[in-house]
mmCIF file of C-alpha atoms in Angstrom:
data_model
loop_
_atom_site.group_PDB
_atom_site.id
_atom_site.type_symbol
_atom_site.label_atom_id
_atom_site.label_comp_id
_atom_site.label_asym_id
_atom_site.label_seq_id
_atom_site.Cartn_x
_atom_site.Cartn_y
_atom_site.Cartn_z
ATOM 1 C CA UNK M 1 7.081 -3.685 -5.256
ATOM 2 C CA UNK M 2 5.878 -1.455 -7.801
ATOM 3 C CA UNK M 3 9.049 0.715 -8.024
ATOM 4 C CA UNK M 4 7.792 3.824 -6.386
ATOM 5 C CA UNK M 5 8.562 4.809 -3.142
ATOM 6 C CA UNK M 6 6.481 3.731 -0.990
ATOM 7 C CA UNK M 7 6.557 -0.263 -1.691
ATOM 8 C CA UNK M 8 10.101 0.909 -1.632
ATOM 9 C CA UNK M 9 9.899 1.515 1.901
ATOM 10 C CA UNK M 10 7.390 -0.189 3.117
ATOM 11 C CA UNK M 11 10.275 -2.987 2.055
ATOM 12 C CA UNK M 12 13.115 -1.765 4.028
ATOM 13 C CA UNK M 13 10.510 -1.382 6.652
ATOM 14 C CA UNK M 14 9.964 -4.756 6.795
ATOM 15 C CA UNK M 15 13.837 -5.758 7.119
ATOM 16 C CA UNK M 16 14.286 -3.530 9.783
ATOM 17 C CA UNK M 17 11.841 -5.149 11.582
ATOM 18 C CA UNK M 18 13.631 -8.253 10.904
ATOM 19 C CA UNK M 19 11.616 -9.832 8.343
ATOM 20 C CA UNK M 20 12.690 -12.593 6.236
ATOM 21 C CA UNK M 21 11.376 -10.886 2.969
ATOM 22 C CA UNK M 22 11.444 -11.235 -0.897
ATOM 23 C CA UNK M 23 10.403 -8.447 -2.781
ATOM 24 C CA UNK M 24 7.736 -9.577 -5.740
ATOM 25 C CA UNK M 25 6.434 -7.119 -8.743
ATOM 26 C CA UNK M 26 3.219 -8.524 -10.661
ATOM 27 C CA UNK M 27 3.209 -8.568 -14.451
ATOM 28 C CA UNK M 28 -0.495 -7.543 -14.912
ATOM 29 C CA UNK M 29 -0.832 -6.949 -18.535
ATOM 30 C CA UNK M 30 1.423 -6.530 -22.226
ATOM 31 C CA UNK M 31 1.324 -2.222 -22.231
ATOM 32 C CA UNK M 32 3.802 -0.887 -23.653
ATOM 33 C CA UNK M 33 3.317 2.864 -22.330
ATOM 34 C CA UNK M 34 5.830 4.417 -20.220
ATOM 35 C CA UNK M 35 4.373 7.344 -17.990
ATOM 36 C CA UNK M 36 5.678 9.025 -15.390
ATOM 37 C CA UNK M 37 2.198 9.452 -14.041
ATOM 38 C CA UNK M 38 1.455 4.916 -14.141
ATOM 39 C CA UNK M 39 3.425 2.276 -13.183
ATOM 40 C CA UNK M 40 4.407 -1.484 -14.288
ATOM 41 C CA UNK M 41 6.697 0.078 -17.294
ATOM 42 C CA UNK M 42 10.011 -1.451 -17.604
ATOM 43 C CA UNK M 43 11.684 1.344 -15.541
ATOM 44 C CA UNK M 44 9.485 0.308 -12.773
ATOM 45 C CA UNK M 45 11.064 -3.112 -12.399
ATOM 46 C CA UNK M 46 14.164 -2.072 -12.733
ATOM 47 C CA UNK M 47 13.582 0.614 -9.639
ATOM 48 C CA UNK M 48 12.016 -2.371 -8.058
ATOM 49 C CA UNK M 49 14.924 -4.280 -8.528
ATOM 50 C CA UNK M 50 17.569 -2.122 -7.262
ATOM 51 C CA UNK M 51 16.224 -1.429 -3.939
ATOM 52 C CA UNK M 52 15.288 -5.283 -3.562
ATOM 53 C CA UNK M 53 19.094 -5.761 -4.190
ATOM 54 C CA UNK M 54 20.349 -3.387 -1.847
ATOM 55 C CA UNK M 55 18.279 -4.702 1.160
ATOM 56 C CA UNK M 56 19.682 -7.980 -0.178
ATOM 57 C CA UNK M 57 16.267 -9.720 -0.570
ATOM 58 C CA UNK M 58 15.526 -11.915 -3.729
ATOM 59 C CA UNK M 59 13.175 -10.595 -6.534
ATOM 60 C CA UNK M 60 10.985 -12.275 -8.519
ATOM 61 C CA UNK M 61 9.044 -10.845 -11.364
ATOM 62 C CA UNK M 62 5.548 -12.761 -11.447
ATOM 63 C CA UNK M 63 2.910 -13.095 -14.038
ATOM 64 C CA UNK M 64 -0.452 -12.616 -13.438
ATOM 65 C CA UNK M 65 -1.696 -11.334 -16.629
ATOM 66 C CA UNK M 66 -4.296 -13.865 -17.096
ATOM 67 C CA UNK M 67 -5.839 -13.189 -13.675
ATOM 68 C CA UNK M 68 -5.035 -9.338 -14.262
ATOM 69 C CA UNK M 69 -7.105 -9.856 -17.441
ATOM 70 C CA UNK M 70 -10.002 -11.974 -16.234
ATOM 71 C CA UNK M 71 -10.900 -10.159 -12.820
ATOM 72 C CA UNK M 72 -9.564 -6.006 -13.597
ATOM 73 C CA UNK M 73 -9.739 -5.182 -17.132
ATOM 74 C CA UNK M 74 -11.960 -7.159 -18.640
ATOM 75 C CA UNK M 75 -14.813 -6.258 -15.725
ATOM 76 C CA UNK M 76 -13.830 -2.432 -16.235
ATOM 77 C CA UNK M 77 -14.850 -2.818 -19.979
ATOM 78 C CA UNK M 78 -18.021 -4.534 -19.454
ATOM 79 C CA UNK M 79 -19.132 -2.205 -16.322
ATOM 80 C CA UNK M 80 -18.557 1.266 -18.389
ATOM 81 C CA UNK M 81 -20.088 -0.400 -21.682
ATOM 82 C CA UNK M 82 -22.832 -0.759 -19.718
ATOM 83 C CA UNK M 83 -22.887 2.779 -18.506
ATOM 84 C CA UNK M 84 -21.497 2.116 -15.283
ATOM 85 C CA UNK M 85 -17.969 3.682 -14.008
ATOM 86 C CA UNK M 86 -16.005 0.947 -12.107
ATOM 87 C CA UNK M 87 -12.917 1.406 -10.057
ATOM 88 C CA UNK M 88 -10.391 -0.846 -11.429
ATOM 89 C CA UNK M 89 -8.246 -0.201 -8.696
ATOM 90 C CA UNK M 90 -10.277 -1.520 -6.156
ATOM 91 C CA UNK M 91 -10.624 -4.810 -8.308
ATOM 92 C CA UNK M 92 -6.813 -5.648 -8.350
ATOM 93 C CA UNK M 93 -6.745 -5.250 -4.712
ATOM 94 C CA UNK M 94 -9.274 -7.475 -4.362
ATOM 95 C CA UNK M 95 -8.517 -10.034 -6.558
ATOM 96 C CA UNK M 96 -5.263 -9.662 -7.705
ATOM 97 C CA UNK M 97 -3.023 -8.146 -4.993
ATOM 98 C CA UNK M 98 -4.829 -9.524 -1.671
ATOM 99 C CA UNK M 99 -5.766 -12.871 -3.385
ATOM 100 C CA UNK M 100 -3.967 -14.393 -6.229
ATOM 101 C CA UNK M 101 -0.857 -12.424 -5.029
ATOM 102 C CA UNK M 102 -1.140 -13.783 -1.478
ATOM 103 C CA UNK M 103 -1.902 -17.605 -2.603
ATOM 104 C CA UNK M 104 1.403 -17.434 -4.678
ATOM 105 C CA UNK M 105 3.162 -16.047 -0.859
ATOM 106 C CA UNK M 106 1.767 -19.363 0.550
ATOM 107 C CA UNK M 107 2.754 -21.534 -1.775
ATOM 108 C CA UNK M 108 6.488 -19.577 -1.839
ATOM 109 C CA UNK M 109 6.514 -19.861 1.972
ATOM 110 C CA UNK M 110 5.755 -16.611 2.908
ATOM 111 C CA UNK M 111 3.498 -16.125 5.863
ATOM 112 C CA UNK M 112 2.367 -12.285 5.016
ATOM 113 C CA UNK M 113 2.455 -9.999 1.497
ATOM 114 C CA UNK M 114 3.736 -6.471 3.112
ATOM 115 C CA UNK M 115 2.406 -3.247 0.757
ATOM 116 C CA UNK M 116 3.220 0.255 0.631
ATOM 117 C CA UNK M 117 -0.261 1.413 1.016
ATOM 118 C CA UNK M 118 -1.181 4.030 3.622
ATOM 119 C CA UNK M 119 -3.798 1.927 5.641
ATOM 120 C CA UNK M 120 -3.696 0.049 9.101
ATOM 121 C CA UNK M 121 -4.667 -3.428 10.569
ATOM 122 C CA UNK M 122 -5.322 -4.361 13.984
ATOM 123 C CA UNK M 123 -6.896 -6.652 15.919
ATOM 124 C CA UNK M 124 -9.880 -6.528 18.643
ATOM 125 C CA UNK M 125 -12.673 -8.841 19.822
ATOM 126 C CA UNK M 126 -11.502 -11.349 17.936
ATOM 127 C CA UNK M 127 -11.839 -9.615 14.099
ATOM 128 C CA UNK M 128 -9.367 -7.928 12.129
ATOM 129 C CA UNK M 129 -9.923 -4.329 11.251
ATOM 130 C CA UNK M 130 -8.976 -2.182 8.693
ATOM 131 C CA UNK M 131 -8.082 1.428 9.644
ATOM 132 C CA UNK M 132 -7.445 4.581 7.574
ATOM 133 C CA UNK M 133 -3.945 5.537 7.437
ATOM 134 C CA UNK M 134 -2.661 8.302 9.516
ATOM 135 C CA UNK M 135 -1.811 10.673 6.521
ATOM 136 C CA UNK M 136 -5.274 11.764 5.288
ATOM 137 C CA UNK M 137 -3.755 13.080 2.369
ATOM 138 C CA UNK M 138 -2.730 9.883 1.312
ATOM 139 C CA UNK M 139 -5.041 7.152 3.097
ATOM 140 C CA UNK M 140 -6.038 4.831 0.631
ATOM 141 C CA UNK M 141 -8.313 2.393 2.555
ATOM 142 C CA UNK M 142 -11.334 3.214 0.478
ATOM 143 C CA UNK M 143 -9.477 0.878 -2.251
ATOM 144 C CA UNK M 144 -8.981 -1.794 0.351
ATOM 145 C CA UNK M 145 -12.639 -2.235 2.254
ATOM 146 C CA UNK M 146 -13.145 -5.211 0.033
ATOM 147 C CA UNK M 147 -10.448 -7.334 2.257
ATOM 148 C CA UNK M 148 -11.649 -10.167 3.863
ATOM 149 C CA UNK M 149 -10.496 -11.849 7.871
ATOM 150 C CA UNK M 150 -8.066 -14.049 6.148
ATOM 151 C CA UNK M 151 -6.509 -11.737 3.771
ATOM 152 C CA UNK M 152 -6.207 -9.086 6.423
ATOM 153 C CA UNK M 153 -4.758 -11.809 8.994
ATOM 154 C CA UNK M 154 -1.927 -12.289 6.402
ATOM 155 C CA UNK M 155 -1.421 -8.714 5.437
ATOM 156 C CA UNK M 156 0.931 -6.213 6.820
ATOM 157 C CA UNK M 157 0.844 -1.829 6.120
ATOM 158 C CA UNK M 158 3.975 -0.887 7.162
ATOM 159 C CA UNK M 159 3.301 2.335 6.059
ATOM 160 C CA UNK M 160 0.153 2.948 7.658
ATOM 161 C CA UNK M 161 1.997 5.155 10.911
ATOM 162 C CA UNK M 162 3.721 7.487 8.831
ATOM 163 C CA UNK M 163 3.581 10.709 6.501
ATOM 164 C CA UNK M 164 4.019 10.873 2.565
ATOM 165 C CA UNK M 165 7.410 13.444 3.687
ATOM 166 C CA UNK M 166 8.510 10.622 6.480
ATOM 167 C CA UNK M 167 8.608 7.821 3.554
ATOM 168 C CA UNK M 168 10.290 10.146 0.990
ATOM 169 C CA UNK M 169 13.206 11.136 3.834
ATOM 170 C CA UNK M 170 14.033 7.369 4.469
ATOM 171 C CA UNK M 171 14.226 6.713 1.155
ATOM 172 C CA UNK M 172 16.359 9.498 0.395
ATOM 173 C CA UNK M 173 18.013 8.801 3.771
ATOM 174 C CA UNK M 174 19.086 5.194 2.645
ATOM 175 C CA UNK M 175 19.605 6.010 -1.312
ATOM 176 C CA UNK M 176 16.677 4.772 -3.102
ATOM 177 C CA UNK M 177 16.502 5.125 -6.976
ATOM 178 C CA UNK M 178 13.030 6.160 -6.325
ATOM 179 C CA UNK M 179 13.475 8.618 -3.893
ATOM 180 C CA UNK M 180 12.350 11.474 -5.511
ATOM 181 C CA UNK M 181 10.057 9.563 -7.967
ATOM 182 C CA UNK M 182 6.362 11.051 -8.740
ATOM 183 C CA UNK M 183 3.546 8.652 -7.601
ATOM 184 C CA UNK M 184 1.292 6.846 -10.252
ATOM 185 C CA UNK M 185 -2.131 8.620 -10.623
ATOM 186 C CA UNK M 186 -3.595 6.699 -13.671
ATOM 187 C CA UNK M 187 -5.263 3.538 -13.956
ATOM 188 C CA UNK M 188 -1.939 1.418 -15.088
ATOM 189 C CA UNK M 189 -3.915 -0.111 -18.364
ATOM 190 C CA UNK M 190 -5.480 3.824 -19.398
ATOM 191 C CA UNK M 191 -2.223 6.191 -18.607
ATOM 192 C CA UNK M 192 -3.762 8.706 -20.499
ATOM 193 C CA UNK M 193 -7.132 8.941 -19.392
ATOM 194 C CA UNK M 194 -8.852 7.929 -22.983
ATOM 195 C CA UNK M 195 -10.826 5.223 -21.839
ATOM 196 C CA UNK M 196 -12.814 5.304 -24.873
ATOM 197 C CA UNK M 197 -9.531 4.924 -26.911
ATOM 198 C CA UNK M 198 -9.097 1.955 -24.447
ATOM 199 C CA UNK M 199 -12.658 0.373 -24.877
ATOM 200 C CA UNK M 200 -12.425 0.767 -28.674
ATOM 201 C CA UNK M 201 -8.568 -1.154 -28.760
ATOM 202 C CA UNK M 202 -9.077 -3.558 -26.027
ATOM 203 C CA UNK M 203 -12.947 -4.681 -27.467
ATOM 204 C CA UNK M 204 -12.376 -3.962 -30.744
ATOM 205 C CA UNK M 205 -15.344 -2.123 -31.581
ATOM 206 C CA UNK M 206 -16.581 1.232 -31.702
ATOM 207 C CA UNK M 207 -18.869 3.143 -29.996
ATOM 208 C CA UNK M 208 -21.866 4.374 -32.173
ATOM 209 C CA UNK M 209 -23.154 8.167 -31.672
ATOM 210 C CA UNK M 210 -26.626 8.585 -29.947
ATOM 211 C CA UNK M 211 -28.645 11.344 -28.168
ATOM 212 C CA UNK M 212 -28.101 13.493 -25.741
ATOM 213 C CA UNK M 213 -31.747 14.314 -24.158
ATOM 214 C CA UNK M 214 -32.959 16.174 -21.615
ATOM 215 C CA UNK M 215 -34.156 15.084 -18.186
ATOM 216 C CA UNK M 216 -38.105 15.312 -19.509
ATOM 217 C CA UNK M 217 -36.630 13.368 -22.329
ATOM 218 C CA UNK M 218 -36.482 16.426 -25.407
ATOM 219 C CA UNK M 219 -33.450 15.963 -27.546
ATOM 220 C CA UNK M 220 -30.384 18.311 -27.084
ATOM 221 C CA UNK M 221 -28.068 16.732 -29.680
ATOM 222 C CA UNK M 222 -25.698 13.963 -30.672
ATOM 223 C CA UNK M 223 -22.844 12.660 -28.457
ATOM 224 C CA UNK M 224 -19.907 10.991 -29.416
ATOM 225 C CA UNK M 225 -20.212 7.468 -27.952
ATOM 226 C CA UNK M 226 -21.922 6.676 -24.814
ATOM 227 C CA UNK M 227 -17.739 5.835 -23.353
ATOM 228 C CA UNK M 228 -16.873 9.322 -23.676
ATOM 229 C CA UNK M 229 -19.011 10.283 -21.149
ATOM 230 C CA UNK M 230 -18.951 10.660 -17.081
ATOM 231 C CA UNK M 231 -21.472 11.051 -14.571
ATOM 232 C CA UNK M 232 -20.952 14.642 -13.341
ATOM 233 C CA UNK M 233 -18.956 15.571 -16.574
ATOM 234 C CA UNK M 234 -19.486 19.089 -17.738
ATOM 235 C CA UNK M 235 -16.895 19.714 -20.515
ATOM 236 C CA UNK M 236 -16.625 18.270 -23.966
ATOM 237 C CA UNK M 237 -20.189 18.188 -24.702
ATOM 238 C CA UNK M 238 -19.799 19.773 -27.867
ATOM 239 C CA UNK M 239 -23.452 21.326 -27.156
ATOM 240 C CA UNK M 240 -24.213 25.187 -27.271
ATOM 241 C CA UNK M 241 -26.699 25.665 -24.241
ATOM 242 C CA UNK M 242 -27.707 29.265 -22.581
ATOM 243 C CA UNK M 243 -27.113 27.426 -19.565
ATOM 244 C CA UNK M 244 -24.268 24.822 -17.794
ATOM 245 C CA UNK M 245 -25.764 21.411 -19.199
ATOM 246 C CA UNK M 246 -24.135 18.414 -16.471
ATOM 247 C CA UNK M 247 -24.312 14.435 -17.565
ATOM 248 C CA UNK M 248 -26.264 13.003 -15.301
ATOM 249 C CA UNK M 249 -27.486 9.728 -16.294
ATOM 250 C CA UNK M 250 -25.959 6.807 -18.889
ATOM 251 C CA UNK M 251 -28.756 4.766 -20.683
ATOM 252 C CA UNK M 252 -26.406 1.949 -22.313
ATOM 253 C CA UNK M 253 -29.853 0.126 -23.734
ATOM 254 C CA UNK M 254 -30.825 3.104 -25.542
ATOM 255 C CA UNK M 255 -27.431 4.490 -26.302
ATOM 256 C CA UNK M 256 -28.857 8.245 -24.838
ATOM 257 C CA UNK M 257 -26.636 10.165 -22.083
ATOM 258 C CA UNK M 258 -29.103 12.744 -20.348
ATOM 259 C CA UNK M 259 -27.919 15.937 -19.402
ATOM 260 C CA UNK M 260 -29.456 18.227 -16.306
ATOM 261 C CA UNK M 261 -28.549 21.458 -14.690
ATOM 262 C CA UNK M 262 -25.794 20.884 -11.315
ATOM 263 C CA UNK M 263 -28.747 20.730 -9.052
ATOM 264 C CA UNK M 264 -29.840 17.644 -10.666
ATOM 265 C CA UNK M 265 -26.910 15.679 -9.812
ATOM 266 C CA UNK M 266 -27.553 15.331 -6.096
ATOM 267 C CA UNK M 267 -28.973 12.856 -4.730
ATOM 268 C CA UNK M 268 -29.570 11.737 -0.126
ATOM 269 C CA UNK M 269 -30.090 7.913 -1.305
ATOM 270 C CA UNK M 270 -28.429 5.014 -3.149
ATOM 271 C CA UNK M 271 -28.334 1.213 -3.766
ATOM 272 C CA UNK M 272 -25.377 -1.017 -3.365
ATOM 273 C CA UNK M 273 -24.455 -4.578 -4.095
ATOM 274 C CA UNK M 274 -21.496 -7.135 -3.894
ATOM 275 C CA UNK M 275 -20.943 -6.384 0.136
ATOM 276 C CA UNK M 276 -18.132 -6.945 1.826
ATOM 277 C CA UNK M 277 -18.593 -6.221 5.649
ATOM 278 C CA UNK M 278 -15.179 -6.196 8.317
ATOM 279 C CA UNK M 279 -15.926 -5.661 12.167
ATOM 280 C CA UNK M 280 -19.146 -8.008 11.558
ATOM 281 C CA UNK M 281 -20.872 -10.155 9.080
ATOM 282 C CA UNK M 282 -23.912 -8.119 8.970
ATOM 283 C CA UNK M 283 -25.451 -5.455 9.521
ATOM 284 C CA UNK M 284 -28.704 -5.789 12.556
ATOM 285 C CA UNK M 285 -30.237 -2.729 12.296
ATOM 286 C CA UNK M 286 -30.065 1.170 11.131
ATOM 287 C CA UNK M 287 -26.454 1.719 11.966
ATOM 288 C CA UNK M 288 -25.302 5.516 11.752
ATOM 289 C CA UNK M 289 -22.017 5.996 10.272
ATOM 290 C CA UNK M 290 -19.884 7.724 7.832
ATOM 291 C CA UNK M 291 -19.598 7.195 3.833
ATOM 292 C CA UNK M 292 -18.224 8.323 0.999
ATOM 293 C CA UNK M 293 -18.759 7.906 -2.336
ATOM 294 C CA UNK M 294 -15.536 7.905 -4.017
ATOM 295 C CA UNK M 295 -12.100 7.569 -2.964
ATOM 296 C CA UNK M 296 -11.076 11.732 -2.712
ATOM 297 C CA UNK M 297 -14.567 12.617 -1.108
ATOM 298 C CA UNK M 298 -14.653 13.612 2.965
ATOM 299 C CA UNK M 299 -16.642 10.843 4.378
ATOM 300 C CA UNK M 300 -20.175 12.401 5.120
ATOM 301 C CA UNK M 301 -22.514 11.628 7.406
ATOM 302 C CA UNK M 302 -25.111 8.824 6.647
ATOM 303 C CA UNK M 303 -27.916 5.848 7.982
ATOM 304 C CA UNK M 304 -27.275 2.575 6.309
ATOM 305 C CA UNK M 305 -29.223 -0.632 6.835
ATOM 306 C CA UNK M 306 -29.160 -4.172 5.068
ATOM 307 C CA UNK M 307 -31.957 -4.514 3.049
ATOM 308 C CA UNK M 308 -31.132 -8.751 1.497
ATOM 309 C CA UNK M 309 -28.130 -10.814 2.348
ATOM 310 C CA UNK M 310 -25.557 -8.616 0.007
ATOM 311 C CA UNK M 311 -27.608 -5.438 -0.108
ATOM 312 C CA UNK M 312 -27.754 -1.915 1.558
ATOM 313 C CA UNK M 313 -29.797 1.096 1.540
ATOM 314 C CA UNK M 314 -27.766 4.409 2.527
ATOM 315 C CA UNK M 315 -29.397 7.566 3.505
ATOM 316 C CA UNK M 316 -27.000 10.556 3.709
ATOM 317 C CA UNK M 317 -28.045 13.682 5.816
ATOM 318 C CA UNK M 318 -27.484 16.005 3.120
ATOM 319 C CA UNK M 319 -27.564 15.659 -0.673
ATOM 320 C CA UNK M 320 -24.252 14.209 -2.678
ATOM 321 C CA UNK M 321 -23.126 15.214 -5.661
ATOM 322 C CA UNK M 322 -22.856 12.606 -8.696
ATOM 323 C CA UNK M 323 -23.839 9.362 -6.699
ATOM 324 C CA UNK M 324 -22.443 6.760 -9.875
ATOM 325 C CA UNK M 325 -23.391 3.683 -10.568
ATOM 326 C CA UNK M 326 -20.268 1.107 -10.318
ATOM 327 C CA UNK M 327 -18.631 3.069 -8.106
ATOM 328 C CA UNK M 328 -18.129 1.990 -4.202
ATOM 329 C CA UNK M 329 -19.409 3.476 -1.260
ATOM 330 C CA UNK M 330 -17.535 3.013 1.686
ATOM 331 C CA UNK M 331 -18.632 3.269 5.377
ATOM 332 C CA UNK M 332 -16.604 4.650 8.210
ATOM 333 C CA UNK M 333 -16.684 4.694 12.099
ATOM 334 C CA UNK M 334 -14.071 6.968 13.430
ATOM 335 C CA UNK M 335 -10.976 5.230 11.309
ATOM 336 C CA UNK M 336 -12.172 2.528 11.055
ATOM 337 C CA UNK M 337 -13.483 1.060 7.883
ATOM 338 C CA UNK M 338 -17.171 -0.473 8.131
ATOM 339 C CA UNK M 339 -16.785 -2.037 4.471
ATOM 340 C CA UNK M 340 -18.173 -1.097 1.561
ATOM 341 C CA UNK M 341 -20.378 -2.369 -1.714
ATOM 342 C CA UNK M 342 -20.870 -1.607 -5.292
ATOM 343 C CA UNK M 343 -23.341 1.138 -5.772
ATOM 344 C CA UNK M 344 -26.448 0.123 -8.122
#
C-alpha cells in the first residue's frame, strides 16, 4: 500500500472478495522529499494507514532499504554513468515488490501479495500469463514483463478489470483519505527529475564537462556532464546551431554525447539482453509480434527471434524513434505480454 488510490482499492477489493489480508508499505530508502507528484513520504503511510484501519486489516511498515539500495538505486547509477538510461521502476518490481516483498508474505503466512497495478493474470495450458490491463490509459504491464511462473502464481491485480474513474468512485464511495489524491509520476528516489543532482549526491562525485561532436565526429561544443543528457533530448544544449541539433548517442568511455538532426534518431533494429520470457521458455523461431520500446509508446509492429540463450534480435516494420540503451523492450500478442529484455 503505497497510499494512493489505487493500492487503496485494490485493498478493499481484496476484502470484499473475502480475503484474509494485511496491508504492508515498503520502506525503500532515507528521502526526505515530500512531493505530491512521488510517493513513500511520511503522508503516504499515514494514507496507507488509515484505509488499512478502516477495512480493519493490520499494517505493517517494512524495511527493505538495503535490498531497495542493492538491486534499484544503486543499478540506476551505474547504468546512466555508463551512458545507459535504466528504468528503475521496472527493477523494484522485479526485485523488490514481486520478490523480496513476496518472500516476506511467505514467511508472514500470506499465500498472495495483491497490488494496485492495472495489469491481469490468468491461466491457460498450464502457464501463467500476464495481460495488459483493461484501461489503456493506465496499463502498466510494460513494468511487470519481468515476472516470473512463481511470482505470477502468487500474485493477484485486482485492479486489472476496471477504469482509473471506476477506482476513484469506490474510493470516494467508501471514504478514502486518498480519494482524490494525484498519482506519483516520478521515480520515488529523483522527485524532481535532476538525476544528475541525484548521481552527484548519491556517488559523491561530479560529472566532468566533455564534447559534444557531431555524428562524423567534428566538435560542436562542451556539455555539462555526460548525466545531464538523454537520448532523444533536444533542449538544454546550451549550443547555437542553424539547425535542431538531437542527442543521439552517449559515449561514457570518452565522456562525448553526439548530437544528429531528428532523422538520425530512428532506428528498424535493436539488441536486448537479461530475457525474461512468460507463455514459453524460448523463443523457436521468427515469431511476429508487437513491441514497444518504452512504457508510453503504442506497441508497434515487429519480427523478433532468439539469437543465444538470453538474447534477441528485433526487427520493427518501420523505423522508431530514440531506441535507448538500458531501456526495455517489451513484446505483445493481442494483450498479452510476450516478455521483454534489456535493450543493448
Amino acid at each position: 500500500m503505497s497510499g494512493g488510490v489505487d493500492s487503496s482499492v485494490a485493498a478493499y477489493l481484496m476484502r470484499q472478495t473475502g480475503f484474509d489480508c494485511a496491508g504492508v508499505t515498503m520502506k525503500l530508502y532515507d528521502g526526505e522529499v515530500s512531493s505530491n507528484r512521488t510517493c513513500c513520504s511520511l503522508e503516504d503511510v499515514e494514507d496507507a494507514r488509515s484505509v488499512a484501519y478502516g477495512l480493519q486489516m493490520p499494517y505493517y511498515v517494512l524495511n527493505f532499504k538495503e535490498e531497495f539500495e542493492r538491486f534499484v538505486m544503486r543499478p540506476f547509477a551505474d547504468a546512466y554513468c555508463g551512458g545507459k538510461t535504466p528504468n528503475p521502476c521496472i527493477a523494484c518490481n522485479r526485485y523488490l515488490k514481486f520478490q523480496a516483498l513476496l518472500q516476506r508474505a511467505r514467511i508472514m503466512g500470506a499465500e498472495y501479495v495483491a497490488t494496485g497495478h492495472y495489469a491481469g493474470i490468468e491461466q491457460a495450458a498450464g502457464r501463467y500469463l500476464l495481460r495488459k490491463g483493461v484501461d489503456s490509459g493506465k496499463d502498466q504491464s510494460y513494468a511487470l514483463y519481468a515476472m516470473t511462473q512463481e511470482q505470477l502464481a502468487h500474485t493477484l491485480f485486482p485492479l486489472g478489470q476496471y477504469r482509473k474513474e471506476e477506482i476513484r468512485e469506490i474510493a470516494q464511495n467508501q471514504g478514502f483519505i486518498n480519494a482524490k489524491k494525484r498519482d506519483s509520476q516520478d521515480i520515488c528516489f529523483v522527485p524532481d527529475r535532476d538525476y544528475a543532482a541525484f548521481l552527484a549526491r548519491y556517488l559523491g562525485r561530479s560529472f566532468p564537462a566533455g564534447d559534444f561532436v557531431a555524428t562524423d565526429g567534428a566538435f560542436l561544443g562542451k556539455h555539462q556532464g555526460i548525466a545531464r543528457y538523454t537520448i532523444g533530448q533536444r533542449r538544454g544544449l546550451g549550443l547555437s546551431q542553424h539547425q535542431r541539433m538531437y542527442v543521439c548517442q552517449k559515449d561514457a568511455a570518452t565522456n562525448t554525447v553526439v548530437l544528429g538532426q531528428d532523422a538520425q534518431l530512428y532506428a528498424k533494429s535493436l539488441e536486448a539482453e537479461d530475457l525474461n520470457l512468460i507463455p514459453f521458455d524460448f523463443l523457436g523461431g521468427k515469431l511476429r509480434c508487437k513491441a514497444k520500446i518504452r512504457y508510453n509508446q503504442t506497441e508497434q509492429p515487429a519480427t523478433v527471434w532468439q539469437t543465444a540463450e538470453n538474447r534477441l534480435h528485433l526487427e520493427f516494420d518501420a523505423p522508431q524513434r530514440a531506441i535507448t540503451r538500458g531501456q526495455a523492450v517489451v513484446l505483445y500478442d493481442g494483450d498479452i505480454v510476450l516478455g521483454g529484455g534489456t535493450i543493448l
